[in-house]
CSV table of C-alpha atoms in Angstrom, one decimal:
chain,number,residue,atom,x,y,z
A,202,UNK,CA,-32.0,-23.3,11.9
A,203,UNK,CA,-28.6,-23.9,12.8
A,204,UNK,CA,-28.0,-23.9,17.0
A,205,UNK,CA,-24.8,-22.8,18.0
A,206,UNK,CA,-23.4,-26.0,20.0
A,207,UNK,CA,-22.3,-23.5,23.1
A,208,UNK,CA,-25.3,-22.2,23.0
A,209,UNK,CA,-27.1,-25.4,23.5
A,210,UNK,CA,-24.9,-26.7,25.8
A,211,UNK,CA,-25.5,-23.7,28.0
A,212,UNK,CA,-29.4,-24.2,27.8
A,213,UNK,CA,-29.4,-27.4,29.0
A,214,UNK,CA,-27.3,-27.5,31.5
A,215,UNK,CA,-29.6,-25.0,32.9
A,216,UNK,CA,-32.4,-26.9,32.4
A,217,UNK,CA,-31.2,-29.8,34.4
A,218,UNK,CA,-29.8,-28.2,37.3
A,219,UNK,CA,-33.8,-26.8,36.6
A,220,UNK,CA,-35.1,-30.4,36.6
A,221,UNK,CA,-32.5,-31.6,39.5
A,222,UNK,CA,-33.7,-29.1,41.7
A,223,UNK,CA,-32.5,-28.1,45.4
A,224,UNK,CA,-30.9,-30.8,47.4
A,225,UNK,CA,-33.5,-33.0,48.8
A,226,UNK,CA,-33.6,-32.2,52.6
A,227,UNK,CA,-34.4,-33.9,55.8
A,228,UNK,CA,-35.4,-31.3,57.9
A,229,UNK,CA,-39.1,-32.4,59.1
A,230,UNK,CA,-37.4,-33.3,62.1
A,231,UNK,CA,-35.6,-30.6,62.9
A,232,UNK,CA,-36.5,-26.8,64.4
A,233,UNK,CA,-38.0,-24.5,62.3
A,234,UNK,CA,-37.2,-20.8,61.5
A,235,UNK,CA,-39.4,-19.5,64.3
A,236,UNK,CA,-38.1,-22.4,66.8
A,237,UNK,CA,-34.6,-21.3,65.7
A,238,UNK,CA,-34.9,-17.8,66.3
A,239,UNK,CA,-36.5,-17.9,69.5
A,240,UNK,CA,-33.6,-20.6,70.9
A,241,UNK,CA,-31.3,-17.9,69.7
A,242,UNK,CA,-32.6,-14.6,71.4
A,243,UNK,CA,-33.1,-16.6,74.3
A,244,UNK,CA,-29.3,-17.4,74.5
A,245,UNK,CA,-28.0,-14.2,73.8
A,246,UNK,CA,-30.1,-13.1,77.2
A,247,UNK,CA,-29.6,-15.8,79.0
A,248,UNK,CA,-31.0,-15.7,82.8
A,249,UNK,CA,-28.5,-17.5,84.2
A,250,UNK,CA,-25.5,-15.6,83.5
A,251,UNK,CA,-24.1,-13.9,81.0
A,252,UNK,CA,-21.9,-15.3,77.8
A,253,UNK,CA,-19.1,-11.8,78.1
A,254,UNK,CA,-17.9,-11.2,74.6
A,255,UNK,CA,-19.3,-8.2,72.9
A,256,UNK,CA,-23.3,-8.4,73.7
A,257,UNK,CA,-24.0,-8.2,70.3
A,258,UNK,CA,-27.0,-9.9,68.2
A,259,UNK,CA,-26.3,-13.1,66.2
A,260,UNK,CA,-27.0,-15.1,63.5
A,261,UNK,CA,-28.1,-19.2,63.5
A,262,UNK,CA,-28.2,-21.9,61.0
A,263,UNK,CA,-29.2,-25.5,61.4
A,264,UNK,CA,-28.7,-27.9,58.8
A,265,UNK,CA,-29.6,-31.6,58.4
A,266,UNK,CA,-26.8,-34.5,57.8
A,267,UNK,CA,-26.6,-33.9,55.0
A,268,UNK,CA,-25.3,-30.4,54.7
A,269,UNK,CA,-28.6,-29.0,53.4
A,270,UNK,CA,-29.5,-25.4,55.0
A,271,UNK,CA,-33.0,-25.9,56.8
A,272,UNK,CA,-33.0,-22.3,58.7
A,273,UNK,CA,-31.6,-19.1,59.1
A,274,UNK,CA,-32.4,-17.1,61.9
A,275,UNK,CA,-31.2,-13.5,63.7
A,276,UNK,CA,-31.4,-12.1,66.7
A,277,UNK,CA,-32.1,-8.2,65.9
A,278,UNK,CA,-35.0,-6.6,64.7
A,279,UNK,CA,-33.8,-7.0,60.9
A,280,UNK,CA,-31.5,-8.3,59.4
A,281,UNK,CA,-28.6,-5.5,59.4
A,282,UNK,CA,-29.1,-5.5,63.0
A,283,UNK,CA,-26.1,-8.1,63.8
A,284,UNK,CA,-22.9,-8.4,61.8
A,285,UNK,CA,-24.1,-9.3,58.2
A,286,UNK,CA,-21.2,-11.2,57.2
A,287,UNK,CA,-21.6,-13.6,60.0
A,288,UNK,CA,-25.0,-14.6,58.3
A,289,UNK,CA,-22.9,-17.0,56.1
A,290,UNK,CA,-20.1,-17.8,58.3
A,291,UNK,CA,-23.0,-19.3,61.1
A,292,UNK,CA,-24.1,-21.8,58.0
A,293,UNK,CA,-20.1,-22.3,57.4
A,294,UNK,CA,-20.1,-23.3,61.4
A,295,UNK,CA,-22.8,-25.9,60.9
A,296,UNK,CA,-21.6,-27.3,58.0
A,297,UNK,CA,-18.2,-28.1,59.4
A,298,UNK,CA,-19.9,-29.5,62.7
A,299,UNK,CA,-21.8,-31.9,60.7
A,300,UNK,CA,-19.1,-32.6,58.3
A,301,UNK,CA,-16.9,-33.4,60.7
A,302,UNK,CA,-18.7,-35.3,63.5
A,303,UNK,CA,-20.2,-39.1,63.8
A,304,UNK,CA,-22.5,-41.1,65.0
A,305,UNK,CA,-23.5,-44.5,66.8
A,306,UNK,CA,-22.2,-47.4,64.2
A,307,UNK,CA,-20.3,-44.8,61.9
A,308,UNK,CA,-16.7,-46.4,63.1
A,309,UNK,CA,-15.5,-49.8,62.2
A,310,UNK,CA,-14.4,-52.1,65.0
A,311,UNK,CA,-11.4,-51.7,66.9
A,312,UNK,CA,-11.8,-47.7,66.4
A,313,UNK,CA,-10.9,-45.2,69.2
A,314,UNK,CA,-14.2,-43.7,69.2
A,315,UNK,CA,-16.4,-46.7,68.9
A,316,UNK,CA,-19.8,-44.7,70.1
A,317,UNK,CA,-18.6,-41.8,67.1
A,318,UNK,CA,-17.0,-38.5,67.4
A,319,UNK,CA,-18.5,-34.6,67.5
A,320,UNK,CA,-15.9,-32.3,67.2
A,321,UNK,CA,-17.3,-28.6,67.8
A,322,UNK,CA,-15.6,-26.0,65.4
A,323,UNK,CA,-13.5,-24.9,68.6
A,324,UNK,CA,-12.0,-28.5,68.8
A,325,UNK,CA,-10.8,-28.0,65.1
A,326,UNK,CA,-8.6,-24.6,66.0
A,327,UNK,CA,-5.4,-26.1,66.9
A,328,UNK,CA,-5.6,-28.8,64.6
A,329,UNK,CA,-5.6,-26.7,61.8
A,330,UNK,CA,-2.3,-24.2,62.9
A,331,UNK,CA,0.8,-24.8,60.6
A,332,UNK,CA,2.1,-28.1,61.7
A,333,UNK,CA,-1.2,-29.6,63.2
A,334,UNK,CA,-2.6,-32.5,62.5
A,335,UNK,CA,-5.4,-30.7,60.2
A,336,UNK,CA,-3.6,-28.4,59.2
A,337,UNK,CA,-5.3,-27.2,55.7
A,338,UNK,CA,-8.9,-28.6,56.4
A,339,UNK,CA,-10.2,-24.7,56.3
A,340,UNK,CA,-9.2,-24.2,52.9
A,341,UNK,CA,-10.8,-27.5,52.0
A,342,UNK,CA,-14.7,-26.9,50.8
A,343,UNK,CA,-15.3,-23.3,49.8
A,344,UNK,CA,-18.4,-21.8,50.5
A,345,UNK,CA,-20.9,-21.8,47.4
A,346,UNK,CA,-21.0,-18.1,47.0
A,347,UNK,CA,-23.7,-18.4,44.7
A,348,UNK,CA,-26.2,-20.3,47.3
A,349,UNK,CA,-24.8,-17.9,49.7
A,350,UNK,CA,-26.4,-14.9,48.7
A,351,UNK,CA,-28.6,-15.3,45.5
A,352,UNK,CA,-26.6,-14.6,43.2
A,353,UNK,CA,-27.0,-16.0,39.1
A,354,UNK,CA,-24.3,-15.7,37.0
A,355,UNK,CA,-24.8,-15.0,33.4
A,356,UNK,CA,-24.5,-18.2,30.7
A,357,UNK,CA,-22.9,-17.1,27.1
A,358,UNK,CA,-25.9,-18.0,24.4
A,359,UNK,CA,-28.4,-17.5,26.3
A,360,UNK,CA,-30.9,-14.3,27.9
A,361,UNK,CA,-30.7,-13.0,31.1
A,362,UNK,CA,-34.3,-12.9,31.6
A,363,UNK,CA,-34.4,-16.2,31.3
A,364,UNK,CA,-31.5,-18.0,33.1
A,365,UNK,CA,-30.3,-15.0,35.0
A,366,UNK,CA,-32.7,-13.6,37.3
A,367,UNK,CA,-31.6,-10.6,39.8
A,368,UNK,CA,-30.2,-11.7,43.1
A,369,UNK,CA,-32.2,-12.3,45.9
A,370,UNK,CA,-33.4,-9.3,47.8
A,371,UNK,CA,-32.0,-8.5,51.3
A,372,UNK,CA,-34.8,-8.5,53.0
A,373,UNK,CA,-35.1,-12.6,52.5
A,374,UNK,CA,-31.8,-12.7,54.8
A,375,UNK,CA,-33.2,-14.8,57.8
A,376,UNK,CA,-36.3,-15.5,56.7
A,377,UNK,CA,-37.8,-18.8,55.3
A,378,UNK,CA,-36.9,-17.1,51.8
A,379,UNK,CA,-33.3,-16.7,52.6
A,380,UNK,CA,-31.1,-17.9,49.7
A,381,UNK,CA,-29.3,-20.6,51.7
A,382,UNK,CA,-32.0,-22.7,52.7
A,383,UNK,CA,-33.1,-25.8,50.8
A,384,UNK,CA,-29.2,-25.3,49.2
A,385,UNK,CA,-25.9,-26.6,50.6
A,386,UNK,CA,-23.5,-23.6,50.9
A,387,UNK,CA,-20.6,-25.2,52.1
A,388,UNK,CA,-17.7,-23.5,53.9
A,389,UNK,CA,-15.1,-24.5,56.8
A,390,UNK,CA,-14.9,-22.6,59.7
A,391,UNK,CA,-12.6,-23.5,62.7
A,392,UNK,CA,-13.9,-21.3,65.3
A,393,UNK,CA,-16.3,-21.5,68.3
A,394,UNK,CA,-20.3,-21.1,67.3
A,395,UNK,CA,-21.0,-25.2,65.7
A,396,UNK,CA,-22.2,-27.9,66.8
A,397,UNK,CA,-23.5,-30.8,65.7
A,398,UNK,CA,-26.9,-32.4,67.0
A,399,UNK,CA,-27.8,-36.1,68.1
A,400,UNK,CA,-30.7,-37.5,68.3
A,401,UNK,CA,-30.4,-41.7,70.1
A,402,UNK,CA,-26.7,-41.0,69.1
A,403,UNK,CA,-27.2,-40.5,65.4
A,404,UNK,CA,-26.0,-37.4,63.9
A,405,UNK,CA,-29.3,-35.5,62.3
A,406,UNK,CA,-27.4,-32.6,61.6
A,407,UNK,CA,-25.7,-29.0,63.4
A,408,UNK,CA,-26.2,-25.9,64.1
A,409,UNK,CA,-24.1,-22.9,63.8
A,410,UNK,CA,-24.0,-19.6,65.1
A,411,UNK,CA,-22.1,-16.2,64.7
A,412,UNK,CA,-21.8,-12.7,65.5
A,413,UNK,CA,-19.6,-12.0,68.7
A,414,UNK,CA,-16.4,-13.2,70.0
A,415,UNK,CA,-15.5,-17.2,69.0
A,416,UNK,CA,-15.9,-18.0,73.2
A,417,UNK,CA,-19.2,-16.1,72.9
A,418,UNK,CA,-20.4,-17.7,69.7
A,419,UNK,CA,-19.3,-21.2,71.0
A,420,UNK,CA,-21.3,-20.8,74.7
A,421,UNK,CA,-24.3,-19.1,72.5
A,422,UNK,CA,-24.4,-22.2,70.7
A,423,UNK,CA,-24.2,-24.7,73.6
A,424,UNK,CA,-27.5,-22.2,75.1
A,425,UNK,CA,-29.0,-22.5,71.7
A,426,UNK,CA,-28.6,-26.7,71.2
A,427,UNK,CA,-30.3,-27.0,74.9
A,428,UNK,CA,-33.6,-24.9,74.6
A,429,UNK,CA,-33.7,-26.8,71.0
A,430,UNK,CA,-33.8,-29.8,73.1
A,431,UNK,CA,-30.7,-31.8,71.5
C-alpha cells in the first residue's frame, strides 16, 4: 500500500501533539473554579463601596507562571449573562500580567528593580501609545484562537471524525470543561482587569478579569486578588 507522504505527515503530527498533551500546569496551589467565582461575585458587590463603571457581570481567569489557564469563572447566572467576548480577553489580561511581571531573584545585580517588577495591564497603556517605550508589545503574542474557544481545524489526508472533532459546546464556557483551561491561549491586553499574584515574593502566576469599564475591571481585580488572599 503506498501512503501518500502529506498524508502521513498530517497523521503524525496529530498523534504527537496527541502524545505531548496539554501543557503541564502548576495550579495545585492556586484557587480553584469555585474559589474563583466566588472572589469574583464578591467584587462586583462589594460592601464597601462601589467600583462605578457599568455594574455589569464579569468574567475571571487565573493562570499559573507559566501561562497555563487553571480557571475560568463568571459572574452571571450562565455564561451569556456578562459580555461573552470578554471571556477571552480576561485570560488575555492574565497572561500579560504574568508575562510581564517578576519576582524575588529574577533581576541580575545592579538592576533598578532588585526585589522584581509587577506591572498591572493598566501600567502597560501608555507604554504602548505610538512613540512609547512599548510601543508594539500588544501585537506581540496573539491569542491561540484555537485554545480559545474549541475549535479543530481540519488536516488534508486525514478524517474528520478522527482528528477533527466538533468545537466545544458553549455551555463548557466557565466551567472546569471550558476550552482554555489546562491550554495556554496567549493574548496581550494593555488595559485595566490583570494582575499578577505573589506568593513570599515569587510570581505563581495572575489573574485577569473583564467585562465593564478598564477602571472598573482593574479595581474588580484588585477586590478579586484580596478575597483570594494574594
Amino acid at each position: 500500500m503506498k501512503i501518500q507522504p502529506r498524508a502521513l505527515s498530517y497523521s503524525l503530527s496529530a498523534v504527537l501533539t496527541l502524545v505531548a498533551g496539554p501543557a503541564l500546569a502548576d495550579c495545585g496551589s492556586l484557587p480553584n473554579l469555585s474559589q474563583l467565582r466566588s472572589a469574583l461575585v464578591g467584587a462586583i458587590t462589594p460592601t464597601g463601596g462601589a467600583n462605578g463603571g457599568l455594574g455589569f457581570n464579569m468574567w475571571g481567569t487565573i493562570v499559573d507562571r507559566d501561562g497555563t489557564v487553571c480557571a475560568v469563572a463568571f459572574s452571571g447566572s450562565q455564561f451569556t449573562s456578562q459580555w461573552l467576548g470578554s471571556r477571552v480577553i480576561s485570560a488575555q489580561k492574565a497572561n500579560t500580567a504574568n508575562d510581564f511581571s517578576l519576582g524575588h531573584n529574577a533581576t541580575p545585580a545592579g538592576s533598578a528593580f532588585p526585589t522584581g517588577l509587577a506591572l498591572s495591564t493598566a501600567n502597560l497603556f501608555s507604554a504602548v501609545q505610538p512613540g512609547g517605550s512599548l510601543y508594539g508589545l500588544q501585537h506581540s503574542n496573539p491569542v491561540d484562537t484555537e485554545v480559545a474557544y474549541g475549535n479543530h481545524p481540519g488536516f488534508s489526508g486525514v478524517t474528520q471524525a478522527n482528528f477533527n472533532p466538533a468545537p466545544v459546546n458553549s455551555q463548557a464556557f466557565g466551567t472546569t470543561a471550558d476550552p482554555m483551561v489546562g491550554k495556554r491561549v496567549g493574548g496581550v491586553n494593555v488595559f485595566g482587569g490583570g494582575l499578577a499574584l505573589y506568593k513570599a515574593g515569587q510570581r505563581v502566576g495572575a489573574v485577569g478579569v473583564s467585562g465593564d469599564t478598564s477602571c472598573t475591571d482593574h479595581m474588580v481585580a484588585w477586590r478579586t486578588r484580596h478575597a483570594l488572599g494574594f
